GROMACS .gro file of C-alpha atoms in nm:
model
  445
    1MET     CA    1   0.000   0.000   0.000
    2THR     CA    2   0.152   0.334  -0.102
    3ALA     CA    3  -0.129   0.587  -0.042
    4LEU     CA    4  -0.375   0.668   0.231
    5PRO     CA    5  -0.720   0.517   0.172
    6ASP     CA    6  -0.998   0.735   0.037
    7GLN     CA    7  -1.283   0.748   0.290
    8SER     CA    8  -1.532   0.902   0.045
    9ARG     CA    9  -1.668   0.566  -0.076
   10LEU     CA   10  -1.738   0.459   0.283
   11VAL     CA   11  -1.896   0.796   0.364
   12ASP     CA   12  -2.124   0.761   0.061
   13ARG     CA   13  -2.214   0.403   0.158
   14ALA     CA   14  -2.308   0.502   0.513
   15ALA     CA   15  -2.525   0.788   0.386
   16ALA     CA   16  -2.689   0.558   0.129
   17LEU     CA   17  -2.776   0.305   0.401
   18VAL     CA   18  -2.944   0.571   0.614
   19GLU     CA   19  -3.147   0.697   0.319
   20ALA     CA   20  -3.242   0.342   0.222
   21ALA     CA   21  -3.362   0.279   0.578
   22ARG     CA   22  -3.590   0.583   0.565
   23ARG     CA   23  -3.731   0.468   0.231
   24ALA     CA   24  -3.795   0.123   0.378
   25GLY     CA   25  -4.008   0.269   0.657
   26ALA     CA   26  -3.769   0.348   0.943
   27ASP     CA   27  -3.848   0.653   1.153
   28SER     CA   28  -3.476   0.712   1.207
   29ALA     CA   29  -3.147   0.534   1.147
   30ASP     CA   30  -2.772   0.557   1.178
   31ALA     CA   31  -2.485   0.381   1.004
   32PHE     CA   32  -2.141   0.315   1.147
   33ALA     CA   33  -1.866   0.204   0.909
   34VAL     CA   34  -1.512   0.101   0.995
   35ARG     CA   35  -1.221   0.056   0.755
   36ARG     CA   36  -0.919  -0.142   0.872
   37VAL     CA   37  -0.591  -0.185   0.689
   38GLY     CA   38  -0.298  -0.369   0.845
   39LEU     CA   39   0.046  -0.511   0.779
   40SER     CA   40   0.257  -0.707   1.029
   41ILE     CA   41   0.584  -0.899   1.013
   42ASP     CA   42   0.682  -1.172   1.260
   43ILE     CA   43   1.050  -1.263   1.292
   44ARG     CA   44   1.206  -1.565   1.459
   45ASN     CA   45   1.580  -1.634   1.460
   46GLY     CA   46   1.641  -1.360   1.206
   47LYS     CA   47   1.401  -1.500   0.948
   48VAL     CA   48   1.054  -1.391   0.851
   49ASP     CA   49   0.816  -1.632   1.023
   50GLU     CA   50   0.489  -1.479   0.905
   51THR     CA   51   0.366  -1.181   0.705
   52THR     CA   52   0.007  -1.072   0.748
   53ARG     CA   53  -0.180  -0.822   0.534
   54SER     CA   54  -0.542  -0.735   0.595
   55GLU     CA   55  -0.797  -0.491   0.462
   56SER     CA   56  -1.167  -0.479   0.545
   57ASP     CA   57  -1.472  -0.255   0.546
   58ASP     CA   58  -1.743  -0.330   0.803
   59VAL     CA   59  -2.076  -0.149   0.814
   60ALA     CA   60  -2.348  -0.159   1.082
   61LEU     CA   61  -2.696  -0.013   1.027
   62ARG     CA   62  -2.939   0.059   1.311
   63VAL     CA   63  -3.301   0.137   1.238
   64PHE     CA   64  -3.575   0.262   1.471
   65ILE     CA   65  -3.951   0.229   1.427
   66GLY     CA   66  -4.124   0.389   1.721
   67LYS     CA   67  -3.966   0.223   2.023
   68ARG     CA   68  -3.858  -0.083   1.829
   69HIS     CA   69  -3.513  -0.119   1.679
   70ALA     CA   70  -3.284  -0.365   1.505
   71SER     CA   71  -2.931  -0.376   1.368
   72VAL     CA   72  -2.766  -0.548   1.077
   73SER     CA   73  -2.400  -0.555   0.981
   74THR     CA   74  -2.200  -0.666   0.682
   75ASN     CA   75  -1.846  -0.673   0.552
   76GLY     CA   76  -1.964  -0.744   0.199
   77ILE     CA   77  -2.115  -0.534  -0.077
   78ALA     CA   78  -2.485  -0.610  -0.030
   79PRO     CA   79  -2.706  -0.337  -0.186
   80PRO     CA   80  -2.818  -0.069   0.065
   81ASP     CA   81  -3.188  -0.130  -0.008
   82GLU     CA   82  -3.149  -0.501   0.069
   83LEU     CA   83  -2.977  -0.440   0.404
   84ALA     CA   84  -3.220  -0.167   0.499
   85ALA     CA   85  -3.524  -0.381   0.417
   86ARG     CA   86  -3.387  -0.665   0.630
   87ALA     CA   87  -3.320  -0.431   0.925
   88VAL     CA   88  -3.666  -0.272   0.905
   89ALA     CA   89  -3.835  -0.613   0.886
   90MET     CA   90  -3.647  -0.720   1.199
   91ALA     CA   91  -3.738  -0.400   1.381
   92ARG     CA   92  -4.111  -0.440   1.311
   93VAL     CA   93  -4.120  -0.767   1.508
   94ALA     CA   94  -3.873  -0.668   1.780
   95PRO     CA   95  -3.999  -0.600   2.135
   96GLU     CA   96  -4.041  -0.238   2.234
   97ASP     CA   97  -3.755  -0.064   2.408
   98GLN     CA   98  -3.857   0.267   2.562
   99PHE     CA   99  -3.493   0.380   2.580
  100ALA     CA  100  -3.406   0.314   2.215
  101GLY     CA  101  -3.323   0.596   1.977
  102LEU     CA  102  -3.053   0.806   1.819
  103ALA     CA  103  -2.834   1.036   2.024
  104PRO     CA  104  -3.002   1.369   2.109
  105ALA     CA  105  -2.952   1.618   1.826
  106ASP     CA  106  -2.820   1.885   2.063
  107LYS     CA  107  -2.541   1.649   2.174
  108LEU     CA  108  -2.403   1.587   1.825
  109ALA     CA  109  -2.060   1.723   1.738
  110LYS     CA  110  -2.081   2.032   1.519
  111SER     CA  111  -1.706   2.064   1.470
  112TRP     CA  112  -1.400   1.892   1.606
  113PRO     CA  113  -1.027   1.954   1.637
  114ASP     CA  114  -0.746   1.782   1.453
  115LEU     CA  115  -0.614   1.530   1.706
  116ASP     CA  116  -0.307   1.442   1.494
  117LEU     CA  117  -0.409   1.077   1.465
  118MET     CA  118  -0.275   1.008   1.117
  119ASP     CA  119   0.089   0.933   1.039
  120SER     CA  120   0.115   0.978   0.664
  121SER     CA  121   0.442   0.782   0.653
  122ILE     CA  122   0.346   0.431   0.541
  123PRO     CA  123   0.612   0.163   0.600
  124ASP     CA  124   0.686  -0.106   0.348
  125PRO     CA  125   0.747  -0.470   0.452
  126ASP     CA  126   1.125  -0.423   0.445
  127MET     CA  127   1.106  -0.140   0.699
  128LEU     CA  128   0.892  -0.347   0.935
  129THR     CA  129   1.121  -0.647   0.889
  130GLU     CA  130   1.423  -0.440   0.988
  131ARG     CA  131   1.250  -0.310   1.300
  132ALA     CA  132   1.161  -0.662   1.412
  133ARG     CA  133   1.509  -0.796   1.333
  134ALA     CA  134   1.672  -0.514   1.527
  135ALA     CA  135   1.460  -0.590   1.833
  136GLU     CA  136   1.537  -0.962   1.817
  137ALA     CA  137   1.910  -0.914   1.759
  138ALA     CA  138   1.936  -0.681   2.058
  139ALA     CA  139   1.756  -0.934   2.277
  140LEU     CA  140   1.971  -1.228   2.168
  141ALA     CA  141   2.285  -1.028   2.243
  142VAL     CA  142   2.199  -1.011   2.615
  143SER     CA  143   2.386  -1.264   2.828
  144GLY     CA  144   2.160  -1.538   2.960
  145ILE     CA  145   1.914  -1.535   2.670
  146SER     CA  146   1.884  -1.881   2.518
  147LYS     CA  147   1.605  -1.843   2.265
  148SER     CA  148   1.390  -1.595   2.081
  149GLY     CA  149   1.019  -1.607   2.143
  150GLY     CA  150   0.974  -1.396   1.832
  151ALA     CA  151   0.973  -1.030   1.740
  152SER     CA  152   0.702  -0.840   1.556
  153ALA     CA  153   0.658  -0.507   1.387
  154GLY     CA  154   0.327  -0.381   1.259
  155TRP     CA  155   0.144  -0.090   1.109
  156GLY     CA  156  -0.227  -0.028   1.064
  157LEU     CA  157  -0.498   0.221   0.984
  158THR     CA  158  -0.848   0.242   1.127
  159GLY     CA  159  -1.104   0.475   0.976
  160ALA     CA  160  -1.450   0.544   1.118
  161VAL     CA  161  -1.751   0.691   0.938
  162ILE     CA  162  -2.080   0.780   1.102
  163ALA     CA  163  -2.400   0.903   0.934
  164THR     CA  164  -2.738   0.961   1.099
  165SER     CA  165  -3.085   1.046   0.974
  166HIS     CA  166  -3.093   1.360   1.191
  167GLY     CA  167  -2.808   1.528   1.015
  168PHE     CA  168  -2.473   1.406   1.145
  169SER     CA  169  -2.195   1.298   0.909
  170GLY     CA  170  -1.836   1.256   1.019
  171ALA     CA  171  -1.523   1.056   0.940
  172TYR     CA  172  -1.170   1.023   1.070
  173LEU     CA  173  -0.859   0.810   1.020
  174GLY     CA  174  -0.607   0.690   1.274
  175SER     CA  175  -0.277   0.507   1.234
  176ARG     CA  176  -0.080   0.282   1.466
  177SER     CA  177   0.273   0.144   1.455
  178SER     CA  178   0.411  -0.117   1.692
  179VAL     CA  179   0.720  -0.322   1.779
  180SER     CA  180   0.736  -0.609   2.028
  181MET     CA  181   0.979  -0.878   2.140
  182THR     CA  182   0.954  -1.194   2.354
  183ALA     CA  183   1.277  -1.333   2.497
  184ILE     CA  184   1.348  -1.668   2.666
  185ALA     CA  185   1.622  -1.708   2.926
  186GLY     CA  186   1.769  -2.022   3.082
  187GLU     CA  187   1.750  -2.387   2.979
  188GLY     CA  188   1.518  -2.686   3.021
  189THR     CA  189   1.267  -2.664   3.303
  190GLY     CA  190   1.438  -2.352   3.431
  191MET     CA  191   1.346  -2.137   3.135
  192GLU     CA  192   1.170  -1.804   3.188
  193ARG     CA  193   1.022  -1.566   2.934
  194ASP     CA  194   0.928  -1.202   2.929
  195TYR     CA  195   0.842  -0.937   2.674
  196ASP     CA  196   0.845  -0.571   2.591
  197GLY     CA  197   0.671  -0.366   2.325
  198ASP     CA  198   0.557  -0.025   2.218
  199SER     CA  199   0.266   0.108   2.016
  200LYS     CA  200   0.220   0.464   1.894
  201VAL     CA  201   0.014   0.666   1.647
  202TYR     CA  202   0.336   0.790   1.485
  203ALA     CA  203   0.621   0.551   1.411
  204SER     CA  204   0.868   0.828   1.499
  205ASP     CA  205   0.737   0.820   1.859
  206LEU     CA  206   0.822   0.453   1.908
  207ARG     CA  207   1.109   0.359   2.133
  208ALA     CA  208   1.405   0.222   1.940
  209PRO     CA  209   1.359  -0.146   1.849
  210GLU     CA  210   1.698  -0.219   2.006
  211ALA     CA  211   1.582  -0.073   2.338
  212ILE     CA  212   1.266  -0.285   2.324
  213GLY     CA  213   1.465  -0.601   2.254
  214ARG     CA  214   1.715  -0.536   2.534
  215GLU     CA  215   1.439  -0.461   2.785
  216ALA     CA  216   1.253  -0.783   2.697
  217ALA     CA  217   1.576  -0.983   2.740
  218GLU     CA  218   1.679  -0.820   3.065
  219ARG     CA  219   1.333  -0.879   3.208
  220ALA     CA  220   1.353  -1.249   3.116
  221VAL     CA  221   1.700  -1.288   3.269
  222ARG     CA  222   1.591  -1.122   3.594
  223ARG     CA  223   1.316  -1.383   3.628
  224LEU     CA  224   1.555  -1.683   3.636
  225ASN     CA  225   1.555  -1.909   3.943
  226PRO     CA  226   1.236  -1.777   4.103
  227ALA     CA  227   1.151  -1.846   4.466
  228ARG     CA  228   0.815  -1.914   4.630
  229LEU     CA  229   0.672  -1.680   4.889
  230PRO     CA  230   0.506  -1.798   5.210
  231THR     CA  231   0.130  -1.752   5.238
  232GLY     CA  232   0.010  -1.454   5.437
  233ARG     CA  233  -0.098  -1.094   5.417
  234GLY     CA  234   0.139  -0.837   5.275
  235HIS     CA  235   0.196  -0.532   5.060
  236VAL     CA  236   0.162  -0.568   4.681
  237VAL     CA  237   0.317  -0.321   4.437
  238TYR     CA  238   0.196  -0.328   4.078
  239ASP     CA  239   0.438  -0.246   3.795
  240PRO     CA  240   0.280   0.007   3.553
  241ARG     CA  241   0.225  -0.252   3.282
  242VAL     CA  242  -0.003  -0.452   3.515
  243ALA     CA  243  -0.136  -0.160   3.719
  244VAL     CA  244  -0.350  -0.065   3.416
  245SER     CA  245  -0.558  -0.379   3.483
  246LEU     CA  246  -0.685  -0.220   3.805
  247ILE     CA  247  -0.838   0.074   3.621
  248GLY     CA  248  -0.966  -0.171   3.361
  249HIS     CA  249  -1.174  -0.336   3.633
  250LEU     CA  250  -1.299   0.010   3.730
  251ALA     CA  251  -1.401   0.081   3.369
  252GLY     CA  252  -1.614  -0.233   3.366
  253ALA     CA  253  -1.773  -0.148   3.699
  254ILE     CA  254  -1.875   0.207   3.598
  255ASN     CA  255  -1.993   0.114   3.250
  256GLY     CA  256  -2.353   0.231   3.212
  257ALA     CA  257  -2.454  -0.108   3.071
  258ALA     CA  258  -2.339  -0.281   3.393
  259ILE     CA  259  -2.523  -0.023   3.604
  260VAL     CA  260  -2.843  -0.074   3.405
  261ARG     CA  261  -2.815  -0.453   3.446
  262LYS     CA  262  -2.728  -0.411   3.817
  263THR     CA  263  -2.417  -0.623   3.773
  264SER     CA  264  -2.157  -0.383   3.917
  265PHE     CA  265  -1.990  -0.391   4.257
  266LEU     CA  266  -2.002  -0.009   4.243
  267GLN     CA  267  -2.377  -0.003   4.174
  268SER     CA  268  -2.452   0.253   4.446
  269ALA     CA  269  -2.115   0.427   4.460
  270LEU     CA  270  -2.176   0.734   4.241
  271GLY     CA  271  -2.079   1.047   4.432
  272THR     CA  272  -1.905   0.853   4.708
  273ALA     CA  273  -1.538   0.801   4.799
  274VAL     CA  274  -1.425   0.489   4.613
  275PHE     CA  275  -1.051   0.563   4.629
  276ALA     CA  276  -0.830   0.736   4.883
  277PRO     CA  277  -0.830   1.117   4.883
  278GLY     CA  278  -0.613   1.268   4.611
  279ILE     CA  279  -0.670   0.988   4.357
  280ARG     CA  280  -0.773   1.115   4.013
  281ILE     CA  281  -0.868   0.902   3.711
  282ASN     CA  282  -0.935   1.075   3.381
  283ASP     CA  283  -1.073   0.967   3.043
  284ASP     CA  284  -0.969   1.197   2.757
  285PRO     CA  285  -1.077   1.120   2.399
  286ARG     CA  286  -0.905   1.434   2.269
  287ARG     CA  287  -0.548   1.365   2.372
  288LEU     CA  288  -0.320   1.452   2.080
  289ARG     CA  289  -0.179   1.135   1.923
  290GLY     CA  290  -0.362   0.925   2.183
  291LEU     CA  291  -0.413   0.558   2.102
  292GLY     CA  292  -0.776   0.582   2.217
  293SER     CA  293  -0.847   0.931   2.083
  294ARG     CA  294  -1.142   1.016   1.861
  295PRO     CA  295  -1.311   1.345   1.767
  296PHE     CA  296  -1.663   1.212   1.835
  297ASP     CA  297  -1.812   0.892   1.970
  298GLY     CA  298  -1.980   0.609   1.783
  299GLU     CA  299  -2.314   0.794   1.785
  300GLY     CA  300  -2.171   1.124   1.660
  301VAL     CA  301  -2.176   1.281   2.006
  302ALA     CA  302  -1.909   1.538   2.089
  303SER     CA  303  -1.647   1.378   2.312
  304GLU     CA  304  -1.486   1.571   2.595
  305ALA     CA  305  -1.241   1.483   2.873
  306LEU     CA  306  -1.402   1.354   3.193
  307ASP     CA  307  -1.276   1.301   3.544
  308LEU     CA  308  -1.414   0.959   3.631
  309VAL     CA  309  -1.269   0.986   3.980
  310ALA     CA  310  -1.167   1.317   4.144
  311ASP     CA  311  -1.008   1.335   4.490
  312GLY     CA  312  -1.109   0.972   4.535
  313VAL     CA  313  -1.480   1.034   4.464
  314LEU     CA  314  -1.659   0.858   4.175
  315GLN     CA  315  -1.792   1.133   3.948
  316THR     CA  316  -1.980   0.964   3.663
  317TRP     CA  317  -2.076   0.649   3.477
  318LEU     CA  318  -1.959   0.577   3.122
  319LEU     CA  319  -2.270   0.651   2.917
  320ASP     CA  320  -2.405   0.626   2.565
  321SER     CA  321  -2.752   0.749   2.471
  322ALA     CA  322  -2.946   0.433   2.558
  323THR     CA  323  -2.787   0.372   2.899
  324ALA     CA  324  -2.815   0.743   2.983
  325ARG     CA  325  -3.190   0.742   2.910
  326GLU     CA  326  -3.245   0.433   3.120
  327LEU     CA  327  -3.060   0.591   3.412
  328GLY     CA  328  -3.230   0.928   3.373
  329LEU     CA  329  -2.902   1.097   3.276
  330GLU     CA  330  -2.739   1.243   2.965
  331THR     CA  331  -2.485   1.073   2.741
  332ASN     CA  332  -2.126   1.176   2.801
  333GLY     CA  333  -1.999   1.073   2.458
  334ARG     CA  334  -1.872   0.722   2.538
  335GLY     CA  335  -2.092   0.536   2.287
  336SER     CA  336  -1.949   0.286   2.042
  337GLY     CA  337  -2.076   0.244   1.691
  338GLY     CA  338  -2.371   0.025   1.604
  339GLY     CA  339  -2.518   0.033   1.954
  340GLY     CA  340  -2.226  -0.157   2.106
  341GLY     CA  341  -2.252   0.015   2.443
  342PRO     CA  342  -2.028   0.261   2.628
  343HIS     CA  343  -1.652   0.232   2.656
  344THR     CA  344  -1.345   0.431   2.759
  345THR     CA  345  -1.105   0.618   2.530
  346ASN     CA  346  -0.771   0.725   2.685
  347MET     CA  347  -0.818   0.628   3.051
  348THR     CA  348  -0.545   0.735   3.293
  349LEU     CA  349  -0.472   0.699   3.662
  350LEU     CA  350  -0.294   1.030   3.726
  351PRO     CA  351   0.041   1.023   3.911
  352GLY     CA  352   0.092   1.079   4.281
  353ALA     CA  353   0.362   1.274   4.459
  354VAL     CA  354   0.595   0.993   4.569
  355SER     CA  355   0.869   0.838   4.354
  356ARG     CA  356   0.871   0.466   4.276
  357ASP     CA  357   1.190   0.418   4.481
  358GLN     CA  358   1.040   0.599   4.778
  359LEU     CA  359   0.720   0.395   4.744
  360LEU     CA  360   0.924   0.073   4.763
  361ALA     CA  361   1.120   0.208   5.059
  362ASP     CA  362   0.799   0.296   5.241
  363ILE     CA  363   0.659  -0.053   5.170
  364GLY     CA  364   0.970  -0.220   5.309
  365GLU     CA  365   0.860  -0.581   5.264
  366GLY     CA  366   0.618  -0.727   5.010
  367VAL     CA  367   0.593  -0.835   4.648
  368TYR     CA  368   0.642  -0.639   4.326
  369VAL     CA  369   0.413  -0.779   4.056
  370THR     CA  370   0.518  -0.767   3.692
  371GLU     CA  371   0.288  -1.039   3.554
  372LEU     CA  372  -0.076  -1.131   3.612
  373ILE     CA  373  -0.242  -1.455   3.505
  374GLY     CA  374  -0.612  -1.520   3.453
  375HIS     CA  375  -0.917  -1.296   3.470
  376GLY     CA  376  -0.997  -1.336   3.838
  377ALA     CA  377  -1.205  -1.028   3.912
  378ASN     CA  378  -1.577  -1.064   3.980
  379GLY     CA  379  -1.756  -0.760   3.838
  380VAL     CA  380  -2.062  -0.815   4.056
  381THR     CA  381  -1.898  -0.861   4.398
  382GLY     CA  382  -1.554  -0.705   4.342
  383ASP     CA  383  -1.381  -1.022   4.464
  384TYR     CA  384  -1.031  -1.037   4.317
  385SER     CA  385  -0.789  -1.327   4.277
  386ARG     CA  386  -0.508  -1.338   4.021
  387GLY     CA  387  -0.209  -1.557   3.959
  388ALA     CA  388   0.105  -1.346   3.965
  389GLY     CA  389   0.481  -1.332   3.929
  390GLY     CA  390   0.743  -1.069   3.995
  391PHE     CA  391   0.995  -0.993   4.269
  392ARG     CA  392   1.014  -0.997   4.644
  393ILE     CA  393   1.055  -0.657   4.807
  394SER     CA  394   1.309  -0.672   5.088
  395GLY     CA  395   1.443  -0.376   5.279
  396GLY     CA  396   1.259  -0.142   5.048
  397LYS     CA  397   1.430  -0.272   4.732
  398LEU     CA  398   1.361  -0.538   4.469
  399ALA     CA  399   1.513  -0.872   4.563
  400GLU     CA  400   1.488  -1.224   4.411
  401PRO     CA  401   1.224  -1.316   4.151
  402VAL     CA  402   0.910  -1.497   4.267
  403SER     CA  403   0.652  -1.700   4.076
  404GLU     CA  404   0.348  -1.923   4.123
  405ILE     CA  405   0.180  -1.694   4.372
  406THR     CA  406  -0.178  -1.574   4.397
  407ILE     CA  407  -0.279  -1.227   4.514
  408ALA     CA  408  -0.633  -1.176   4.640
  409GLY     CA  409  -0.863  -0.919   4.795
  410ASN     CA  410  -1.176  -0.722   4.712
  411LEU     CA  411  -1.155  -0.434   4.469
  412LYS     CA  412  -1.359  -0.207   4.697
  413ASP     CA  413  -1.100  -0.244   4.972
  414MET     CA  414  -0.807  -0.242   4.729
  415TYR     CA  415  -0.914   0.086   4.569
  416ARG     CA  416  -0.948   0.255   4.907
  417ARG     CA  417  -0.591   0.152   4.999
  418LEU     CA  418  -0.435   0.245   4.663
  419ILE     CA  419  -0.110   0.447   4.680
  420VAL     CA  420   0.012   0.602   4.354
  421ALA     CA  421   0.370   0.678   4.246
  422ASP     CA  422   0.477   0.960   4.015
  423ASP     CA  423   0.621   0.754   3.727
  424LEU     CA  424   0.331   0.774   3.478
  425GLU     CA  425   0.418   0.714   3.111
  426TYR     CA  426   0.167   0.723   2.825
  427ARG     CA  427   0.231   0.390   2.653
  428TYR     CA  428  -0.117   0.253   2.589
  429ALA     CA  429  -0.475   0.371   2.554
  430SER     CA  430  -0.509   0.303   2.929
  431ASN     CA  431  -0.217   0.408   3.149
  432ALA     CA  432  -0.120   0.398   3.515
  433PRO     CA  433   0.195   0.458   3.720
  434THR     CA  434   0.335   0.218   3.977
  435VAL     CA  435   0.077   0.159   4.252
  436ALA     CA  436   0.087  -0.010   4.591
  437ILE     CA  437  -0.189  -0.178   4.791
  438GLU     CA  438  -0.145  -0.270   5.154
  439GLY     CA  439  -0.278  -0.577   5.327
  440MET     CA  440  -0.355  -0.809   5.036
  441MET     CA  441  -0.364  -1.186   5.072
  442ILE     CA  442  -0.059  -1.347   4.910
  443ALA     CA  443  -0.079  -1.724   4.860
  444GLY     CA  444   0.250  -1.902   4.795
  445ARG     CA  445   0.398  -2.223   4.930
   0.00000   0.00000   0.00000
């Protein structure tokens, strides 16, 4: 691929679907179209292991007849009238939903800023191959590394188009480049693996592939000869790359869909202190070059930055139009296309005032977690139990590696005891600094 894709055909198709829906008898309709283009190269032992190219257009049409609605989607080239007729026929026999409908017209985006989401520099396969090879070579050069788990370099574009029957039409493109490496240290049953990677809107913002490869290798070597911890209560410190999972659990708990279904452990927590004083968690869809940035949501609603938590107090739910109506509130621009429900954009646990080293010194004894295993968080009760690995904290510093442990607690209690370091880096769509939680159950030998 040598040129950026032309969105005009997809814009025209979305508009044609909306018009076809009105002709077929819909009172209102919206169409959400996504274009994806991707190229990735996987390297193992210096040779290309796999090359993947992909390109797709996916379109979802929602139609509303009174309080009834239905959706259809396609990645083919079915005629608009055929898709619209099918959607309208489905809507006529669907049960009524008093909260169904398009986003309020006064909430639609009228204009939006340039968020700098499109890197016009398109890599060819040779460029991606060189990035992956450089990462792998740097990893294999580290003493103690026995094997490559593979290196990858990728590039992709995602374009979104939204058209509605009440006058909204918008489109945007976003790019993403990535490099990753998995390294294996040791031999036989004593082998350990670890990884590192980076993903950015602009390839020029990526860390050097060599730095990624070395970091993956050094992490793997540090994990050799792990010990087992005794079972008991103790302090747990989360490395930033796993600390983001904690705010991921929060995102699920404050999702409007979970609140509507009454399946959230924070069901009655709005306006109350969920975290310790001083904790702030923000969701910002308009961060320049943000991996989760977008100028408007999947319903065409203007998206603005929100404090989800301010000074420890839960401020809002994540809402699209349907969940907002059901809760007697207003959408806050977190809808996804095609009626897929609310979701976050660039969610961030803001940094605290203490350094990571000082945080470890204050902890004194405990465990520093760099890896989590499983999905052990109950969204209804908040009960939390995850397999983990990392390092023992002794005398306020990282000591020997540990593995095969389980850390457990309840997210309500964990959030209230959360201590945040100042080492925030924006590496993903969701980001967090190093965090510590006192008094968790640690199950070892």
